[in-house]
Short mmCIF file of C-alpha atoms in Angstrom, two decimals:
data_model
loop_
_atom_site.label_atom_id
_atom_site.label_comp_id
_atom_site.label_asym_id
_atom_site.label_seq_id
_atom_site.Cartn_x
_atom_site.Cartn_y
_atom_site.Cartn_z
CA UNK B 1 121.87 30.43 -158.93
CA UNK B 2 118.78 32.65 -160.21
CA UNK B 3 117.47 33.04 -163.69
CA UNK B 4 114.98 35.68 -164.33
CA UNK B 5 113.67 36.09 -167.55
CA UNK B 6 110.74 38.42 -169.45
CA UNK B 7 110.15 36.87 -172.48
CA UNK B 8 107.65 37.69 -175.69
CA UNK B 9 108.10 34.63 -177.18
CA UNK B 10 106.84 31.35 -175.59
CA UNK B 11 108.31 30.05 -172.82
CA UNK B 12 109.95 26.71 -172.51
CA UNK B 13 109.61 24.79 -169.32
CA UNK B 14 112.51 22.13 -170.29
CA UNK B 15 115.05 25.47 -170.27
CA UNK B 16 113.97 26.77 -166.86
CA UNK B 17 114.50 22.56 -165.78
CA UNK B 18 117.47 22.55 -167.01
CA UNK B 19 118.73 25.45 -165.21
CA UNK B 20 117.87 24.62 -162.10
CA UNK B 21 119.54 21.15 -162.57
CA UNK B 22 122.40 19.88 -160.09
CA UNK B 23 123.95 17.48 -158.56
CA UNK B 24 123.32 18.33 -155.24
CA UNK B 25 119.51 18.41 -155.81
CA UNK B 26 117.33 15.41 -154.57
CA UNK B 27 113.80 17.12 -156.02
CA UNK B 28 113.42 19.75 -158.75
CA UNK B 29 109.15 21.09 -158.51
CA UNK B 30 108.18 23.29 -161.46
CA UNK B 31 104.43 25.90 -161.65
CA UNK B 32 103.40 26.27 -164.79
CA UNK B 33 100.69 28.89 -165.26
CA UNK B 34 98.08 28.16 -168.09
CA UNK B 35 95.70 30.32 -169.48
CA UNK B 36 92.17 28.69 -168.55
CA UNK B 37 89.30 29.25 -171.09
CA UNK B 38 86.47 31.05 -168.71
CA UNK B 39 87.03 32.86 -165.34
CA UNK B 40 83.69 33.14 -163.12
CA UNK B 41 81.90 31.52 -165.97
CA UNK B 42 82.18 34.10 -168.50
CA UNK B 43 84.24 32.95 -171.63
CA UNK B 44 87.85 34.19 -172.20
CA UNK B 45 89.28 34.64 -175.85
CA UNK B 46 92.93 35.52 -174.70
CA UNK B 47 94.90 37.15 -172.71
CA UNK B 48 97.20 40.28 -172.88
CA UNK B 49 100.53 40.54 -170.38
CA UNK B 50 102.37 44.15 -169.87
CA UNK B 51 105.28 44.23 -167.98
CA UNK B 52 107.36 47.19 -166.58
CA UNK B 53 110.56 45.57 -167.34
CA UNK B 54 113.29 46.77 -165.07
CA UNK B 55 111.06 46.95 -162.25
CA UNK B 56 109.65 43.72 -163.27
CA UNK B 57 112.98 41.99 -163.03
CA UNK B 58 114.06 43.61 -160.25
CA UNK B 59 111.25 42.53 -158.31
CA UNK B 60 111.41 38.42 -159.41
CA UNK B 61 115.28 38.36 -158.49
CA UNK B 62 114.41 39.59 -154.41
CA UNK B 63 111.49 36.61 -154.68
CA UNK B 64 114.20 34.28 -155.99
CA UNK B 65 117.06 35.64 -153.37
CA UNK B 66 114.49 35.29 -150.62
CA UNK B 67 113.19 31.91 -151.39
CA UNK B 68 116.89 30.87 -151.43
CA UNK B 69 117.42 32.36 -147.71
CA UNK B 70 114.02 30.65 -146.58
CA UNK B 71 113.71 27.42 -147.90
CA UNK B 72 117.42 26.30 -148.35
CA UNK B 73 116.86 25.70 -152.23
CA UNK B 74 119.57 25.32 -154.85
CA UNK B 75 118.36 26.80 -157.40
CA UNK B 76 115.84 29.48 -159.26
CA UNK B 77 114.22 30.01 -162.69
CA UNK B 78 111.56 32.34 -163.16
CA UNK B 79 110.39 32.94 -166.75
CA UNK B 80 106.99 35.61 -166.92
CA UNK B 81 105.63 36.06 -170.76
CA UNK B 82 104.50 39.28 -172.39
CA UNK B 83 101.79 40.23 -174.67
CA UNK B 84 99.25 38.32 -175.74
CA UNK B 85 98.43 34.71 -174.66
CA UNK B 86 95.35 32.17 -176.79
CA UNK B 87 93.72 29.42 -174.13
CA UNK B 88 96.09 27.29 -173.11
CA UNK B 89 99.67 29.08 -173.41
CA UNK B 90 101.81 29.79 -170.55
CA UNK B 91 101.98 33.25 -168.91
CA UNK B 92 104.89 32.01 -166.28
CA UNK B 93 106.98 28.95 -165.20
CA UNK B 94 108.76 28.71 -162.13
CA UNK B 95 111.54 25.88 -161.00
CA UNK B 96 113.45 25.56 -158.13
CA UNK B 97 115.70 22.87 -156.89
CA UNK B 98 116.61 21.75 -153.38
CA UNK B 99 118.27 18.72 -151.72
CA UNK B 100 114.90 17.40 -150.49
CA UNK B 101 111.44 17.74 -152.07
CA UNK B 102 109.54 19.74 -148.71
CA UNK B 103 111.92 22.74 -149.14
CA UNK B 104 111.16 22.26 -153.19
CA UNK B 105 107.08 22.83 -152.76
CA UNK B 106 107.38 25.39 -150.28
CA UNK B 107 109.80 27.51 -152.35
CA UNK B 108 107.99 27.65 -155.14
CA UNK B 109 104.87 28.15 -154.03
CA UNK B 110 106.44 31.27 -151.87
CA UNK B 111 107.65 32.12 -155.42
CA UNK B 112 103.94 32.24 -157.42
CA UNK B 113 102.07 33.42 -154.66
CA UNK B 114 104.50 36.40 -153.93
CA UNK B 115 105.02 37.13 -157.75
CA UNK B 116 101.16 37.64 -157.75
CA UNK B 117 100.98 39.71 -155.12
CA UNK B 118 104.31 42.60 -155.95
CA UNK B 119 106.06 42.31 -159.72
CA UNK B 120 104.49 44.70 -161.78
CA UNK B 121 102.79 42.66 -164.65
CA UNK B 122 99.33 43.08 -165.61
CA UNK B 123 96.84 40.68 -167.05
CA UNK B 124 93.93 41.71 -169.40
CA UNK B 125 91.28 39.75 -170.11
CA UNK B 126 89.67 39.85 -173.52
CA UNK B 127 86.05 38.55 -173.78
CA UNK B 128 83.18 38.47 -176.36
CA UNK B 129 82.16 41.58 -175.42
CA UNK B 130 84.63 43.81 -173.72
CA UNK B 131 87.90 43.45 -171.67
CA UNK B 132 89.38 43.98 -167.72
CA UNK B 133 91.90 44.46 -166.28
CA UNK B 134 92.45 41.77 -163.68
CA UNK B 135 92.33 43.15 -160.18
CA UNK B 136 92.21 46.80 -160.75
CA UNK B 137 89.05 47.32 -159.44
CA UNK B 138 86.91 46.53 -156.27
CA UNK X 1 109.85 70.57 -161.13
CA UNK X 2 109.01 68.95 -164.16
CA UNK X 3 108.75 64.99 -164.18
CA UNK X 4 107.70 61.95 -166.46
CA UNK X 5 105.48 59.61 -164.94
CA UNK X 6 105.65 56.02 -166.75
CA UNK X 7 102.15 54.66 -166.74
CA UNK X 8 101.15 50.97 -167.67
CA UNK X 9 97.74 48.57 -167.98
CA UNK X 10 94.85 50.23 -166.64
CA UNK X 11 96.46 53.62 -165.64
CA UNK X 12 97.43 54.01 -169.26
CA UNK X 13 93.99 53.71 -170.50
CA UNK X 14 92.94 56.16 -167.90
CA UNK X 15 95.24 57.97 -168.70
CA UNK X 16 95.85 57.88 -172.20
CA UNK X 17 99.46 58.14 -172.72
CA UNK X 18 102.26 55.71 -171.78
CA UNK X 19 104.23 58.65 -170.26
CA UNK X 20 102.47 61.65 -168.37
CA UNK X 21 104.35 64.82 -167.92
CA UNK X 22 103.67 66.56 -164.50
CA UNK X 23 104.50 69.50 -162.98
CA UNK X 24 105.24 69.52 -159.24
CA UNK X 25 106.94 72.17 -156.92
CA UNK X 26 110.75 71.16 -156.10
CA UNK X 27 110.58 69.22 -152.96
CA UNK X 28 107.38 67.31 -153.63
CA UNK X 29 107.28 63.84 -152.45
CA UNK X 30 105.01 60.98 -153.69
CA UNK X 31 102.19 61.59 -151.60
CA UNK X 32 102.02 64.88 -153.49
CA UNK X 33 102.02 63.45 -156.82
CA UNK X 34 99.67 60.79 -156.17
CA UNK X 35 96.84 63.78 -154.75
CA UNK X 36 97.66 65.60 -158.22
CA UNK X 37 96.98 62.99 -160.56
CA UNK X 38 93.89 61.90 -158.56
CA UNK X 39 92.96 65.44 -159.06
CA UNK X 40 93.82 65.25 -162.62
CA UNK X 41 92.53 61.70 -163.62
CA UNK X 42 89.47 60.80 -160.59
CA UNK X 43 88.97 57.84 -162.01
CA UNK X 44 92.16 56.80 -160.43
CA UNK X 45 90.76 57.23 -157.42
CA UNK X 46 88.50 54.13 -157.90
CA UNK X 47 91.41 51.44 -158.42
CA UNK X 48 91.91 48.87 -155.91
CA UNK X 49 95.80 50.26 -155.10
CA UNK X 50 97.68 52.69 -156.53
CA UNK X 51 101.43 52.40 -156.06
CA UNK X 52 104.57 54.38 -157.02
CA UNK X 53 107.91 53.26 -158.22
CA UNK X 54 110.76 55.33 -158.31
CA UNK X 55 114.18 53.98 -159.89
CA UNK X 56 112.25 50.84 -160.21
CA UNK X 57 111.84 50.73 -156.55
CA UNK X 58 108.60 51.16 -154.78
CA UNK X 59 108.49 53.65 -152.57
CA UNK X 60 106.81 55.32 -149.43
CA UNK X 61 104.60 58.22 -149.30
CA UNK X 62 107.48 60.90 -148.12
CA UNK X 63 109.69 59.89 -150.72
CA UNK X 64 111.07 62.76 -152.05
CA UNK X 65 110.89 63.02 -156.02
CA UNK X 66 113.79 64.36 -158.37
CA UNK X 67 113.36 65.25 -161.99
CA UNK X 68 115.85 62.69 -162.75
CA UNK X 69 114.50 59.89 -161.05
CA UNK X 70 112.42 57.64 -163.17
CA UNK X 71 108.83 57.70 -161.70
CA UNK X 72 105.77 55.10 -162.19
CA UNK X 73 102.48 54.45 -161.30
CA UNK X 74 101.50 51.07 -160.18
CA UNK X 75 98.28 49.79 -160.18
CA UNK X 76 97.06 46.55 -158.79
CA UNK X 77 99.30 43.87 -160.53
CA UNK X 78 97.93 40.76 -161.80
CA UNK X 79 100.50 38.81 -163.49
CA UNK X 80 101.23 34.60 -163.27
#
């Protein structure tokens, strides 16, 4: 009932919909992360995604097995993107299905914000005139 | 001991290799490695959190660390 996926080609929201399709489910809610064009006003040209892969994978599929103990939900697809990303594209899409919507929203939100806070991805942000690493430093 | 560190995003650019070779005294456990590459690499010691995996599994610091175990350093993740 869980799909993980690392991926460094783009990532289709429609297959991680489809998966979590079924006939029990009343509500099906999807996150789709976009890459925004400035971040505290400065002006972003792209972005670059590293993973550590096992770990990486490891780490989505206790989120997933967690928000299925939690929240009573169905079913889980978590697809996270690699390399680099132009304004616009879509580092990560999460889905999750449930019998009735409440358990749906809280799921996936569990999903995003604890995917944010332990899988081992990193985000670099490539300005005009230099690039960061998102959260490495105080 | 000897033991390969896997390094990724801003550790790697510290660090300037994608796999650090370390020695370390048989029976050293995490806490031990992270002091050595601080010593090694201070500007480590300015990152928000510094983490270690081992088997893909983070891990406390009086983990014990084998040669054969697959060892990385975390730093602060940012992905979604």
């Amino acid at each position: 009932m869980i799909d993980i996926q690392i991926l460094d080609t783009p990532l289709s929201v429609e297959q991680c919909r489809n998966y979590v399709a079924a006939d029990d489910a009343g509500a099906i809610v999807e996150f789709i992360g976009t890459v925004r064009r400035q971040t505290q006003g400065k002006a972003v040209i792209r972005l670059e995604f590293e993973a550590y892969p096992a770990m990486a994978l490891l780490e989505m599929r206790k989120i997933a097995e967690e928000a299925i103990v939690r929240f009573s939900i169905l079913r889980v697809s978590m697809h996270h993107r690699t390399g680099i990303l132009e304004i616009g594209a879509i580092p990560v899409v999460i889905a999750v299905s449930s019998a009735h919507r409440a358990a749906a929203f809280e799921a996936c939100q569990f999903c995003i914000d604890t995917l944010k806070q332990t899988v081992p991805i990193w985000k670099k942000e490539i300005f005009e005139d230099g690039e960061v690493w998102v959260a490495a430093h105080p | 001991m000897k033991i390969r560190v896997l390094t990724f995003g801003i550790v790697r650019d510290i660090t300037n290799t994608g796999n650090l070779w370390v020695e370390l005294p048989a029976g050293s456990n995490s806490a031990d490695l992270q002091t050595l590459l601080q010593e090694q690499f201070p500007a480590l010691k300015r990152l928000n959190s510094l983490r270690i995996a081992v088997n893909a599994e983070y891990v406390t610091p009086d983990t014990l660390l084998r040669d054969s175990d697959e060892i990385a350093l975390i730093p602060p993740v940012s992905g979604g």
